[in-house]
Short mmCIF file of N, CA, C and O in Angstrom, two decimals:
data_model
loop_
_atom_site.label_atom_id
_atom_site.label_comp_id
_atom_site.label_asym_id
_atom_site.label_seq_id
_atom_site.Cartn_x
_atom_site.Cartn_y
_atom_site.Cartn_z
N MET A 1 -23.29 -6.87 18.45
CA MET A 1 -22.96 -8.13 17.81
C MET A 1 -21.52 -8.48 18.14
O MET A 1 -20.65 -7.63 18.10
N SER A 2 -21.30 -9.73 18.41
CA SER A 2 -19.95 -10.16 18.77
C SER A 2 -19.06 -10.27 17.53
O SER A 2 -19.57 -10.45 16.41
N PRO A 3 -17.76 -10.18 17.72
CA PRO A 3 -16.84 -10.37 16.58
C PRO A 3 -17.04 -11.73 15.91
O PRO A 3 -17.01 -11.82 14.68
N ASP A 4 -17.28 -12.78 16.70
CA ASP A 4 -17.49 -14.11 16.13
C ASP A 4 -18.70 -14.13 15.19
O ASP A 4 -18.67 -14.75 14.13
N GLU A 5 -19.77 -13.46 15.59
CA GLU A 5 -20.98 -13.40 14.76
C GLU A 5 -20.72 -12.63 13.47
O GLU A 5 -21.16 -13.04 12.39
N LEU A 6 -20.01 -11.51 13.57
CA LEU A 6 -19.72 -10.72 12.38
C LEU A 6 -18.81 -11.49 11.43
O LEU A 6 -19.01 -11.48 10.21
N VAL A 7 -17.83 -12.19 11.96
CA VAL A 7 -16.96 -13.03 11.13
C VAL A 7 -17.78 -14.13 10.45
O VAL A 7 -17.57 -14.43 9.27
N ALA A 8 -18.74 -14.71 11.16
CA ALA A 8 -19.60 -15.74 10.55
C ALA A 8 -20.37 -15.16 9.37
O ALA A 8 -20.53 -15.83 8.34
N HIS A 9 -20.83 -13.93 9.50
CA HIS A 9 -21.52 -13.26 8.38
C HIS A 9 -20.56 -13.08 7.20
O HIS A 9 -20.95 -13.26 6.04
N ALA A 10 -19.32 -12.69 7.48
CA ALA A 10 -18.34 -12.51 6.41
C ALA A 10 -18.04 -13.84 5.71
O ALA A 10 -17.89 -13.90 4.48
N LEU A 11 -17.95 -14.91 6.50
CA LEU A 11 -17.74 -16.23 5.91
C LEU A 11 -18.91 -16.62 5.02
O LEU A 11 -18.72 -17.19 3.93
N ASP A 12 -20.12 -16.29 5.43
CA ASP A 12 -21.30 -16.55 4.62
C ASP A 12 -21.25 -15.73 3.33
O ASP A 12 -21.52 -16.24 2.24
N ALA A 13 -20.90 -14.46 3.45
CA ALA A 13 -20.81 -13.60 2.27
C ALA A 13 -19.77 -14.13 1.29
O ALA A 13 -19.94 -14.01 0.07
N ARG A 14 -18.74 -14.73 1.81
CA ARG A 14 -17.66 -15.28 0.97
C ARG A 14 -18.19 -16.33 0.00
O ARG A 14 -17.70 -16.47 -1.12
N THR A 15 -19.22 -17.06 0.41
CA THR A 15 -19.79 -18.11 -0.45
C THR A 15 -20.47 -17.52 -1.68
O THR A 15 -20.75 -18.25 -2.62
N ARG A 16 -20.73 -16.24 -1.67
CA ARG A 16 -21.41 -15.57 -2.79
C ARG A 16 -20.45 -14.92 -3.77
O ARG A 16 -20.87 -14.32 -4.76
N ALA A 17 -19.17 -14.99 -3.49
CA ALA A 17 -18.17 -14.33 -4.35
C ALA A 17 -18.23 -14.85 -5.78
O ALA A 17 -18.53 -16.03 -6.02
N TYR A 18 -17.95 -13.96 -6.70
CA TYR A 18 -17.81 -14.31 -8.11
C TYR A 18 -16.33 -14.14 -8.44
O TYR A 18 -15.86 -13.03 -8.68
N ALA A 19 -15.59 -15.24 -8.37
CA ALA A 19 -14.13 -15.19 -8.53
C ALA A 19 -13.64 -16.28 -9.48
O ALA A 19 -12.82 -17.11 -9.11
N PRO A 20 -14.13 -16.28 -10.73
CA PRO A 20 -13.76 -17.35 -11.65
C PRO A 20 -12.31 -17.29 -12.13
O PRO A 20 -11.79 -18.28 -12.63
N TYR A 21 -11.65 -16.15 -11.98
CA TYR A 21 -10.29 -15.99 -12.50
C TYR A 21 -9.25 -16.26 -11.43
O TYR A 21 -8.33 -17.04 -11.63
N SER A 22 -9.37 -15.62 -10.30
CA SER A 22 -8.38 -15.81 -9.22
C SER A 22 -8.72 -17.00 -8.33
O SER A 22 -7.85 -17.53 -7.66
N ARG A 23 -9.99 -17.37 -8.29
CA ARG A 23 -10.48 -18.39 -7.37
C ARG A 23 -10.22 -17.99 -5.90
O ARG A 23 -10.15 -18.84 -5.02
N TYR A 24 -10.06 -16.70 -5.66
CA TYR A 24 -9.79 -16.18 -4.32
C TYR A 24 -11.05 -15.47 -3.84
O TYR A 24 -11.23 -14.26 -4.03
N ALA A 25 -11.95 -16.24 -3.23
CA ALA A 25 -13.22 -15.70 -2.76
C ALA A 25 -13.02 -14.88 -1.49
O ALA A 25 -12.33 -15.31 -0.57
N VAL A 26 -13.66 -13.72 -1.46
CA VAL A 26 -13.58 -12.83 -0.30
C VAL A 26 -15.00 -12.43 0.08
O VAL A 26 -15.82 -12.11 -0.78
N GLY A 27 -15.27 -12.46 1.37
CA GLY A 27 -16.54 -12.00 1.89
C GLY A 27 -16.32 -10.91 2.92
O GLY A 27 -15.30 -10.89 3.60
N ALA A 28 -17.28 -10.01 3.01
CA ALA A 28 -17.21 -8.93 3.99
C ALA A 28 -18.57 -8.77 4.65
O ALA A 28 -19.60 -8.98 4.01
N ALA A 29 -18.54 -8.40 5.90
CA ALA A 29 -19.75 -8.08 6.65
C ALA A 29 -19.50 -6.78 7.39
O ALA A 29 -18.58 -6.69 8.20
N LEU A 30 -20.30 -5.79 7.06
CA LEU A 30 -20.15 -4.45 7.62
C LEU A 30 -21.25 -4.23 8.66
O LEU A 30 -22.44 -4.40 8.36
N LEU A 31 -20.85 -3.87 9.87
CA LEU A 31 -21.80 -3.58 10.94
C LEU A 31 -22.01 -2.08 11.04
O LEU A 31 -21.06 -1.32 11.26
N THR A 32 -23.25 -1.65 10.84
CA THR A 32 -23.57 -0.23 10.94
C THR A 32 -23.87 0.13 12.39
O THR A 32 -24.12 -0.74 13.22
N ALA A 33 -23.86 1.41 12.67
CA ALA A 33 -24.11 1.87 14.03
C ALA A 33 -25.50 1.49 14.53
O ALA A 33 -25.70 1.32 15.74
N ASP A 34 -26.45 1.31 13.60
CA ASP A 34 -27.80 0.92 14.03
C ASP A 34 -27.99 -0.59 14.12
O ASP A 34 -29.09 -1.08 14.33
N GLY A 35 -26.90 -1.36 13.95
CA GLY A 35 -26.95 -2.80 14.10
C GLY A 35 -27.22 -3.59 12.83
O GLY A 35 -27.28 -4.82 12.86
N THR A 36 -27.37 -2.91 11.72
CA THR A 36 -27.59 -3.58 10.44
C THR A 36 -26.28 -4.21 9.96
O THR A 36 -25.21 -3.62 10.12
N VAL A 37 -26.36 -5.39 9.40
CA VAL A 37 -25.20 -6.04 8.79
C VAL A 37 -25.40 -6.03 7.28
O VAL A 37 -26.43 -6.47 6.78
N ILE A 38 -24.42 -5.49 6.58
CA ILE A 38 -24.46 -5.41 5.13
C ILE A 38 -23.35 -6.27 4.57
O ILE A 38 -22.19 -6.12 4.95
N TYR A 39 -23.71 -7.16 3.66
CA TYR A 39 -22.77 -8.09 3.07
C TYR A 39 -22.08 -7.49 1.85
O TYR A 39 -22.63 -6.64 1.16
N GLY A 40 -20.90 -8.01 1.59
CA GLY A 40 -20.17 -7.72 0.36
C GLY A 40 -19.37 -8.94 -0.03
O GLY A 40 -19.00 -9.74 0.83
N CYS A 41 -19.14 -9.12 -1.31
CA CYS A 41 -18.27 -10.19 -1.80
C CYS A 41 -17.53 -9.65 -3.01
O CYS A 41 -17.98 -8.70 -3.64
N ASN A 42 -16.38 -10.24 -3.29
CA ASN A 42 -15.65 -9.77 -4.46
C ASN A 42 -16.36 -10.23 -5.73
O ASN A 42 -16.97 -11.31 -5.77
N VAL A 43 -16.33 -9.37 -6.74
CA VAL A 43 -16.95 -9.65 -8.02
C VAL A 43 -15.89 -9.35 -9.08
O VAL A 43 -15.55 -8.19 -9.33
N GLU A 44 -15.34 -10.42 -9.64
CA GLU A 44 -14.27 -10.28 -10.63
C GLU A 44 -14.85 -10.01 -12.02
O GLU A 44 -16.04 -10.18 -12.27
N ASN A 45 -13.95 -9.62 -12.91
CA ASN A 45 -14.31 -9.31 -14.28
C ASN A 45 -13.14 -9.70 -15.16
O ASN A 45 -11.98 -9.54 -14.75
N ALA A 46 -13.42 -10.17 -16.36
CA ALA A 46 -12.36 -10.54 -17.29
C ALA A 46 -11.44 -9.35 -17.58
O ALA A 46 -10.25 -9.52 -17.81
N ALA A 47 -12.00 -8.14 -17.55
CA ALA A 47 -11.19 -6.92 -17.62
C ALA A 47 -10.83 -6.61 -16.17
O ALA A 47 -11.60 -5.98 -15.45
N TYR A 48 -9.68 -7.11 -15.73
CA TYR A 48 -9.33 -7.12 -14.31
C TYR A 48 -9.55 -5.81 -13.56
O TYR A 48 -10.02 -5.85 -12.42
N PRO A 49 -9.26 -4.65 -14.13
CA PRO A 49 -9.48 -3.42 -13.34
C PRO A 49 -10.94 -3.18 -12.98
O PRO A 49 -11.23 -2.40 -12.08
N ALA A 50 -11.86 -3.87 -13.65
CA ALA A 50 -13.28 -3.70 -13.34
C ALA A 50 -13.71 -4.51 -12.12
O ALA A 50 -14.84 -4.39 -11.65
N THR A 51 -12.82 -5.34 -11.60
CA THR A 51 -13.12 -6.13 -10.41
C THR A 51 -13.34 -5.21 -9.22
O THR A 51 -12.69 -4.18 -9.09
N ILE A 52 -14.27 -5.59 -8.35
CA ILE A 52 -14.49 -4.82 -7.12
C ILE A 52 -14.37 -5.76 -5.92
O ILE A 52 -14.86 -6.89 -5.94
N CYS A 53 -13.71 -5.28 -4.91
CA CYS A 53 -13.43 -6.07 -3.71
C CYS A 53 -14.64 -6.12 -2.78
O CYS A 53 -15.49 -5.23 -2.78
N ALA A 54 -14.68 -7.15 -1.96
CA ALA A 54 -15.79 -7.37 -1.03
C ALA A 54 -15.99 -6.19 -0.07
O ALA A 54 -17.12 -5.79 0.21
N GLU A 55 -14.89 -5.64 0.42
CA GLU A 55 -14.98 -4.54 1.37
C GLU A 55 -15.67 -3.33 0.74
O GLU A 55 -16.53 -2.70 1.36
N ARG A 56 -15.29 -3.02 -0.49
CA ARG A 56 -15.89 -1.88 -1.17
C ARG A 56 -17.33 -2.15 -1.58
O ARG A 56 -18.15 -1.23 -1.57
N VAL A 57 -17.66 -3.40 -1.90
CA VAL A 57 -19.05 -3.74 -2.19
C VAL A 57 -19.91 -3.45 -0.96
O VAL A 57 -20.95 -2.81 -1.05
N ALA A 58 -19.48 -3.92 0.20
CA ALA A 58 -20.24 -3.71 1.43
C ALA A 58 -20.37 -2.22 1.77
O ALA A 58 -21.45 -1.74 2.09
N LEU A 59 -19.26 -1.50 1.69
CA LEU A 59 -19.28 -0.08 2.04
C LEU A 59 -20.13 0.74 1.08
O LEU A 59 -20.91 1.60 1.50
N THR A 60 -20.01 0.49 -0.21
CA THR A 60 -20.79 1.27 -1.17
C THR A 60 -22.27 0.89 -1.11
O THR A 60 -23.13 1.75 -1.27
N ALA A 61 -22.57 -0.38 -0.84
CA ALA A 61 -23.97 -0.78 -0.67
C ALA A 61 -24.57 -0.07 0.54
O ALA A 61 -25.72 0.39 0.50
N ALA A 62 -23.80 0.03 1.61
CA ALA A 62 -24.28 0.72 2.81
C ALA A 62 -24.58 2.19 2.51
O ALA A 62 -25.62 2.71 2.92
N VAL A 63 -23.68 2.83 1.81
CA VAL A 63 -23.90 4.24 1.45
C VAL A 63 -25.15 4.36 0.60
O VAL A 63 -25.98 5.26 0.79
N ALA A 64 -25.33 3.45 -0.35
CA ALA A 64 -26.51 3.48 -1.22
C ALA A 64 -27.80 3.29 -0.42
O ALA A 64 -28.86 3.78 -0.82
N LEU A 65 -27.71 2.61 0.72
CA LEU A 65 -28.86 2.42 1.60
C LEU A 65 -29.04 3.57 2.58
O LEU A 65 -29.93 3.54 3.43
N GLY A 66 -28.18 4.57 2.49
CA GLY A 66 -28.29 5.73 3.37
C GLY A 66 -27.56 5.59 4.69
O GLY A 66 -27.71 6.43 5.57
N LYS A 67 -26.77 4.55 4.83
CA LYS A 67 -26.01 4.34 6.06
C LYS A 67 -24.70 5.12 5.98
O LYS A 67 -24.05 5.15 4.95
N ARG A 68 -24.33 5.74 7.09
CA ARG A 68 -23.10 6.54 7.10
C ARG A 68 -22.23 6.28 8.33
O ARG A 68 -21.10 6.75 8.39
N ALA A 69 -22.74 5.57 9.31
CA ALA A 69 -21.99 5.32 10.55
C ALA A 69 -21.73 3.82 10.67
O ALA A 69 -22.67 3.02 10.69
N PHE A 70 -20.44 3.46 10.76
CA PHE A 70 -20.04 2.06 10.77
C PHE A 70 -19.18 1.79 12.00
O PHE A 70 -18.33 2.60 12.36
N THR A 71 -19.39 0.63 12.61
CA THR A 71 -18.62 0.29 13.80
C THR A 71 -17.57 -0.78 13.56
O THR A 71 -16.53 -0.77 14.19
N ALA A 72 -17.88 -1.73 12.65
CA ALA A 72 -16.93 -2.82 12.43
C ALA A 72 -17.09 -3.41 11.04
O ALA A 72 -18.17 -3.34 10.45
N LEU A 73 -16.02 -3.99 10.56
CA LEU A 73 -16.00 -4.68 9.27
C LEU A 73 -15.24 -5.98 9.45
O LEU A 73 -14.10 -5.97 9.95
N ALA A 74 -15.86 -7.08 9.07
CA ALA A 74 -15.17 -8.37 9.06
C ALA A 74 -14.92 -8.75 7.61
O ALA A 74 -15.79 -8.59 6.76
N VAL A 75 -13.72 -9.24 7.35
CA VAL A 75 -13.31 -9.67 6.01
C VAL A 75 -12.82 -11.10 6.12
O VAL A 75 -12.00 -11.41 6.98
N ALA A 76 -13.32 -11.97 5.24
CA ALA A 76 -12.94 -13.38 5.28
C ALA A 76 -12.38 -13.83 3.94
O ALA A 76 -12.99 -13.57 2.90
N THR A 77 -11.22 -14.48 3.98
CA THR A 77 -10.59 -15.06 2.80
C THR A 77 -10.14 -16.48 3.16
O THR A 77 -10.25 -16.90 4.31
N GLN A 78 -9.62 -17.19 2.19
CA GLN A 78 -9.12 -18.53 2.46
C GLN A 78 -8.00 -18.51 3.50
O GLN A 78 -7.97 -19.32 4.41
N ASN A 79 -7.09 -17.55 3.36
CA ASN A 79 -5.88 -17.56 4.18
C ASN A 79 -5.74 -16.36 5.12
O ASN A 79 -4.67 -16.13 5.66
N GLY A 80 -6.81 -15.60 5.32
CA GLY A 80 -6.73 -14.45 6.22
C GLY A 80 -5.99 -13.27 5.63
O GLY A 80 -5.40 -12.48 6.35
N GLY A 81 -6.06 -13.13 4.31
CA GLY A 81 -5.39 -12.00 3.64
C GLY A 81 -6.01 -10.67 4.02
O GLY A 81 -7.22 -10.55 4.21
N ALA A 82 -5.17 -9.66 4.14
CA ALA A 82 -5.60 -8.32 4.54
C ALA A 82 -6.20 -7.56 3.35
O ALA A 82 -5.92 -7.86 2.20
N PRO A 83 -7.02 -6.54 3.63
CA PRO A 83 -7.59 -5.72 2.56
C PRO A 83 -6.51 -5.05 1.71
O PRO A 83 -5.44 -4.69 2.21
N CYS A 84 -6.83 -4.85 0.44
CA CYS A 84 -5.90 -4.18 -0.48
C CYS A 84 -5.82 -2.68 -0.16
O CYS A 84 -6.60 -2.16 0.64
N GLY A 85 -4.91 -2.01 -0.80
CA GLY A 85 -4.71 -0.59 -0.55
C GLY A 85 -5.91 0.27 -0.90
O GLY A 85 -6.25 1.21 -0.17
N ILE A 86 -6.59 -0.04 -2.02
CA ILE A 86 -7.76 0.75 -2.40
C ILE A 86 -8.85 0.58 -1.35
O ILE A 86 -9.50 1.56 -0.95
N CYS A 87 -9.06 -0.64 -0.89
CA CYS A 87 -10.08 -0.86 0.15
C CYS A 87 -9.71 -0.13 1.43
O CYS A 87 -10.58 0.44 2.10
N ARG A 88 -8.45 -0.13 1.77
CA ARG A 88 -8.02 0.59 2.98
C ARG A 88 -8.33 2.08 2.86
O ARG A 88 -8.77 2.71 3.83
N GLN A 89 -8.11 2.65 1.69
CA GLN A 89 -8.40 4.06 1.48
C GLN A 89 -9.90 4.33 1.61
O GLN A 89 -10.31 5.30 2.24
N VAL A 90 -10.73 3.48 1.02
CA VAL A 90 -12.18 3.66 1.13
C VAL A 90 -12.63 3.49 2.57
O VAL A 90 -13.48 4.23 3.06
N MET A 91 -12.05 2.53 3.28
CA MET A 91 -12.36 2.35 4.69
C MET A 91 -11.99 3.60 5.49
O MET A 91 -12.74 4.03 6.37
N ALA A 92 -10.86 4.20 5.18
CA ALA A 92 -10.42 5.41 5.88
C ALA A 92 -11.37 6.58 5.60
O ALA A 92 -11.59 7.43 6.46
N GLU A 93 -11.92 6.61 4.41
CA GLU A 93 -12.86 7.67 4.03
C GLU A 93 -14.21 7.49 4.73
O GLU A 93 -14.77 8.45 5.25
N LEU A 94 -14.73 6.28 4.72
CA LEU A 94 -16.10 6.05 5.17
C LEU A 94 -16.22 5.55 6.62
O LEU A 94 -17.26 5.74 7.23
N GLY A 95 -15.18 4.90 7.12
CA GLY A 95 -15.27 4.35 8.47
C GLY A 95 -13.95 4.39 9.19
O GLY A 95 -13.44 3.35 9.62
N PRO A 96 -13.36 5.56 9.35
CA PRO A 96 -12.01 5.65 9.90
C PRO A 96 -11.87 5.10 11.32
O PRO A 96 -10.77 4.72 11.72
N ASP A 97 -12.95 5.01 12.05
CA ASP A 97 -12.89 4.53 13.43
C ASP A 97 -13.36 3.08 13.60
O ASP A 97 -13.52 2.60 14.72
N MET A 98 -13.57 2.41 12.48
CA MET A 98 -14.06 1.03 12.53
C MET A 98 -13.02 0.07 13.10
O MET A 98 -11.82 0.23 12.87
N THR A 99 -13.51 -0.94 13.78
CA THR A 99 -12.71 -2.10 14.11
C THR A 99 -12.76 -3.02 12.89
O THR A 99 -13.80 -3.13 12.23
N VAL A 100 -11.64 -3.67 12.59
CA VAL A 100 -11.58 -4.57 11.44
C VAL A 100 -11.14 -5.95 11.91
O VAL A 100 -10.14 -6.08 12.62
N TYR A 101 -11.90 -6.95 11.51
CA TYR A 101 -11.58 -8.34 11.80
C TYR A 101 -11.19 -9.01 10.49
O TYR A 101 -11.95 -8.95 9.52
N ILE A 102 -10.01 -9.59 10.45
CA ILE A 102 -9.52 -10.26 9.24
C ILE A 102 -9.46 -11.75 9.54
O ILE A 102 -8.71 -12.19 10.40
N ALA A 103 -10.30 -12.52 8.82
CA ALA A 103 -10.49 -13.93 9.14
C ALA A 103 -10.04 -14.84 8.01
O ALA A 103 -10.05 -14.46 6.84
N ASP A 104 -9.68 -16.06 8.40
CA ASP A 104 -9.40 -17.09 7.40
C ASP A 104 -10.65 -17.96 7.24
O ASP A 104 -11.67 -17.73 7.91
N ALA A 105 -10.58 -18.95 6.37
CA ALA A 105 -11.74 -19.77 6.05
C ALA A 105 -12.25 -20.58 7.25
O ALA A 105 -13.41 -20.98 7.28
N ALA A 106 -11.41 -20.81 8.23
CA ALA A 106 -11.82 -21.55 9.42
C ALA A 106 -12.47 -20.64 10.47
O ALA A 106 -12.93 -21.11 11.51
N GLY A 107 -12.48 -19.34 10.21
CA GLY A 107 -13.07 -18.40 11.16
C GLY A 107 -12.10 -17.87 12.19
O GLY A 107 -12.49 -17.11 13.08
N ASN A 108 -10.83 -18.23 12.09
CA ASN A 108 -9.82 -17.64 12.97
C ASN A 108 -9.59 -16.22 12.49
O ASN A 108 -9.47 -15.98 11.29
N TYR A 109 -9.52 -15.28 13.41
CA TYR A 109 -9.37 -13.89 12.98
C TYR A 109 -8.43 -13.10 13.88
O TYR A 109 -8.17 -13.46 15.01
N GLN A 110 -7.94 -12.03 13.28
CA GLN A 110 -7.15 -11.05 14.03
C GLN A 110 -7.94 -9.75 14.06
O GLN A 110 -8.72 -9.47 13.14
N THR A 111 -7.75 -8.98 15.09
CA THR A 111 -8.45 -7.71 15.25
C THR A 111 -7.48 -6.58 15.00
O THR A 111 -6.36 -6.58 15.51
N THR A 112 -7.91 -5.61 14.22
CA THR A 112 -7.09 -4.44 13.93
C THR A 112 -8.02 -3.24 13.77
O THR A 112 -9.20 -3.30 14.10
N SER A 113 -7.49 -2.16 13.27
CA SER A 113 -8.29 -0.96 13.04
C SER A 113 -7.93 -0.38 11.68
O SER A 113 -6.90 -0.72 11.09
N VAL A 114 -8.77 0.51 11.22
CA VAL A 114 -8.48 1.18 9.96
C VAL A 114 -7.18 1.98 10.09
O VAL A 114 -6.34 1.95 9.20
N ALA A 115 -7.00 2.65 11.20
CA ALA A 115 -5.78 3.45 11.41
C ALA A 115 -4.53 2.59 11.38
O ALA A 115 -3.49 3.02 10.88
N GLU A 116 -4.61 1.37 11.92
CA GLU A 116 -3.45 0.48 11.87
C GLU A 116 -3.20 -0.04 10.46
O GLU A 116 -2.05 -0.23 10.06
N LEU A 117 -4.27 -0.25 9.70
CA LEU A 117 -4.13 -0.73 8.33
C LEU A 117 -3.62 0.35 7.37
O LEU A 117 -2.95 0.05 6.39
N LEU A 118 -3.98 1.61 7.67
CA LEU A 118 -3.57 2.71 6.79
C LEU A 118 -3.20 3.94 7.60
O LEU A 118 -3.96 4.91 7.70
N PRO A 119 -2.02 3.91 8.21
CA PRO A 119 -1.58 5.08 8.98
C PRO A 119 -1.33 6.26 8.05
O PRO A 119 -1.00 6.07 6.87
N ALA A 120 -1.51 7.44 8.54
CA ALA A 120 -1.28 8.67 7.76
C ALA A 120 -2.08 8.66 6.47
O ALA A 120 -1.59 9.02 5.40
N SER A 121 -3.35 8.25 6.57
CA SER A 121 -4.19 8.16 5.37
C SER A 121 -4.49 9.54 4.80
O SER A 121 -4.44 10.56 5.49
N PHE A 122 -4.81 9.56 3.53
CA PHE A 122 -5.21 10.77 2.82
C PHE A 122 -6.70 10.97 3.08
O PHE A 122 -7.50 10.05 2.83
N THR A 123 -7.09 12.13 3.58
CA THR A 123 -8.49 12.39 3.91
C THR A 123 -8.96 13.70 3.28
O THR A 123 -8.16 14.44 2.69
N GLY A 124 -10.22 13.96 3.46
CA GLY A 124 -10.78 15.22 2.97
C GLY A 124 -10.07 16.43 3.52
O GLY A 124 -9.97 17.47 2.86
N ALA A 125 -9.55 16.33 4.73
CA ALA A 125 -8.81 17.45 5.32
C ALA A 125 -7.57 17.79 4.51
O ALA A 125 -7.16 18.95 4.46
N ASP A 126 -6.99 16.77 3.85
CA ASP A 126 -5.82 17.02 3.02
C ASP A 126 -6.16 17.86 1.79
O ASP A 126 -5.29 18.54 1.25
N LEU A 127 -7.38 17.83 1.35
CA LEU A 127 -7.80 18.60 0.19
C LEU A 127 -7.94 20.10 0.53
O LEU A 127 -7.91 20.93 -0.38
N GLU A 128 -8.06 20.39 1.81
CA GLU A 128 -8.25 21.79 2.24
C GLU A 128 -6.91 22.50 2.41
O GLU A 128 -6.88 23.71 2.61
N ARG A 129 -5.82 21.78 2.36
CA ARG A 129 -4.52 22.38 2.59
C ARG A 129 -4.02 23.13 1.38
O ARG A 129 -4.28 22.92 0.28
#
Protein backbone atom coordinates (compact mmCIF):
# COMPACT_ATOMS: atom_id res chain seq x y z
CA MET A 1 0.00 0.00 0.00
CA SER A 2 1.30 3.42 -0.87
CA PRO A 3 1.87 6.12 1.75
CA ASP A 4 -0.82 8.24 0.07
CA GLU A 5 -3.37 5.43 0.46
CA LEU A 6 -2.48 4.86 4.11
CA VAL A 7 -2.74 8.60 4.82
CA ALA A 8 -6.17 8.60 3.14
CA HIS A 9 -7.24 5.84 5.54
CA ALA A 10 -5.99 7.91 8.50
CA LEU A 11 -7.92 10.93 7.24
CA ASP A 12 -11.03 8.76 7.03
CA ALA A 13 -10.45 7.44 10.56
CA ARG A 14 -10.16 11.03 11.74
CA THR A 15 -13.82 11.61 10.83
CA ARG A 16 -14.77 9.05 13.49
CA ALA A 17 -12.97 10.77 16.37
CA TYR A 18 -14.87 11.55 19.55
CA ALA A 19 -13.31 14.86 20.58
CA PRO A 20 -16.02 17.04 22.15
CA TYR A 21 -13.62 18.74 24.58
CA SER A 22 -10.48 19.54 22.60
CA ARG A 23 -12.14 19.51 19.16
CA TYR A 24 -8.77 18.08 18.00
CA ALA A 25 -9.75 15.06 15.92
CA VAL A 26 -7.02 12.51 15.24
CA GLY A 27 -7.16 9.50 12.96
CA ALA A 28 -4.71 6.65 12.58
CA ALA A 29 -4.31 3.86 10.06
CA LEU A 30 -2.03 0.98 10.95
CA LEU A 31 -0.70 -1.27 8.19
CA THR A 32 0.03 -4.81 9.31
CA ALA A 33 2.59 -7.06 7.68
CA ASP A 34 -0.21 -9.09 6.08
CA GLY A 35 -1.67 -5.96 4.43
CA THR A 36 -4.56 -5.38 6.83
CA VAL A 37 -5.36 -1.76 7.67
CA ILE A 38 -6.64 -1.14 11.18
CA TYR A 39 -8.22 2.19 12.04
CA GLY A 40 -7.94 4.20 15.22
CA CYS A 41 -9.33 7.54 16.33
CA ASN A 42 -8.99 9.53 19.51
CA VAL A 43 -11.75 9.01 22.06
CA GLU A 44 -11.91 11.74 24.68
CA ASN A 45 -13.48 11.57 28.12
CA ALA A 46 -14.64 14.24 30.54
CA ALA A 47 -12.14 12.68 32.97
CA TYR A 48 -9.23 13.70 30.75
CA PRO A 49 -6.75 10.95 31.76
CA ALA A 50 -9.26 8.39 30.46
CA THR A 51 -8.81 9.74 26.91
CA ILE A 52 -7.09 7.40 24.47
CA CYS A 53 -5.18 8.53 21.41
CA ALA A 54 -5.83 7.32 17.87
CA GLU A 55 -2.42 5.66 17.57
CA ARG A 56 -2.98 3.56 20.68
CA VAL A 57 -6.52 2.67 19.61
CA ALA A 58 -5.19 1.28 16.32
CA LEU A 59 -2.28 -0.56 17.93
CA THR A 60 -4.29 -2.11 20.74
CA ALA A 61 -7.09 -3.10 18.34
CA ALA A 62 -4.50 -4.82 16.17
CA VAL A 63 -3.12 -6.73 19.14
CA ALA A 64 -6.66 -7.74 20.13
CA LEU A 65 -7.10 -9.12 16.59
CA GLY A 66 -3.93 -11.19 16.98
CA LYS A 67 -1.76 -8.97 14.79
CA ARG A 68 1.83 -8.51 15.94
CA ALA A 69 3.80 -7.36 12.87
CA PHE A 70 3.37 -3.78 11.67
CA THR A 71 5.00 -1.98 8.76
CA ALA A 72 3.57 1.54 8.85
CA LEU A 73 1.34 3.90 10.77
CA ALA A 74 -0.27 7.03 9.37
CA VAL A 75 -1.55 9.68 11.77
CA ALA A 76 -3.76 12.57 10.63
CA THR A 77 -4.62 15.75 12.53
CA GLN A 78 -5.80 19.20 11.54
CA ASN A 79 -2.29 20.65 11.61
CA GLY A 80 0.03 17.65 11.24
CA GLY A 81 0.73 17.33 14.96
CA ALA A 82 3.11 14.56 16.00
CA PRO A 83 2.18 11.64 18.29
CA CYS A 84 2.34 12.25 22.03
CA GLY A 85 4.99 10.69 24.25
CA ILE A 86 2.78 7.84 25.47
CA CYS A 87 1.92 6.89 21.89
CA ARG A 88 5.58 7.00 20.95
CA GLN A 89 6.39 4.59 23.77
CA VAL A 90 3.63 2.18 22.70
CA MET A 91 4.82 2.43 19.10
CA ALA A 92 8.37 1.60 20.25
CA GLU A 93 7.04 -1.43 22.13
CA LEU A 94 4.80 -2.84 19.40
CA GLY A 95 6.26 -1.55 16.13
CA PRO A 96 9.79 -0.27 16.62
CA ASP A 97 10.64 -0.65 12.93
CA MET A 98 7.50 1.00 11.56
CA THR A 99 7.52 3.87 9.14
CA VAL A 100 5.37 6.73 10.43
CA TYR A 101 3.52 9.23 8.25
CA ILE A 102 2.30 12.37 10.01
CA ALA A 103 -0.36 14.16 7.98
CA ASP A 104 -2.39 17.33 8.15
CA ALA A 105 -6.06 17.64 7.19
CA ALA A 106 -5.16 18.31 3.55
CA GLY A 107 -3.24 15.04 3.32
CA ASN A 108 0.21 16.62 3.22
CA TYR A 109 2.53 14.40 5.22
CA GLN A 110 6.05 13.95 6.46
CA THR A 111 7.75 10.58 6.73
CA THR A 112 9.63 9.54 9.84
CA SER A 113 10.28 6.44 11.93
CA VAL A 114 9.57 5.29 15.44
CA ALA A 115 13.30 5.50 16.21
CA GLU A 116 13.39 9.14 15.07
CA LEU A 117 10.30 9.96 17.14
CA LEU A 118 11.65 8.26 20.28
CA PRO A 119 15.42 7.78 20.28
CA ALA A 120 16.86 5.75 23.14
CA SER A 121 13.43 4.32 23.94
CA PHE A 122 12.78 2.18 27.00
CA THR A 123 12.24 -1.44 25.91
CA GLY A 124 11.83 -4.88 27.38
CA ALA A 125 15.60 -5.29 27.18
CA ASP A 126 15.91 -2.51 29.76
CA LEU A 127 13.95 -4.62 32.23
CA GLU A 128 16.56 -7.38 32.01
CA ARG A 129 19.39 -5.13 33.17
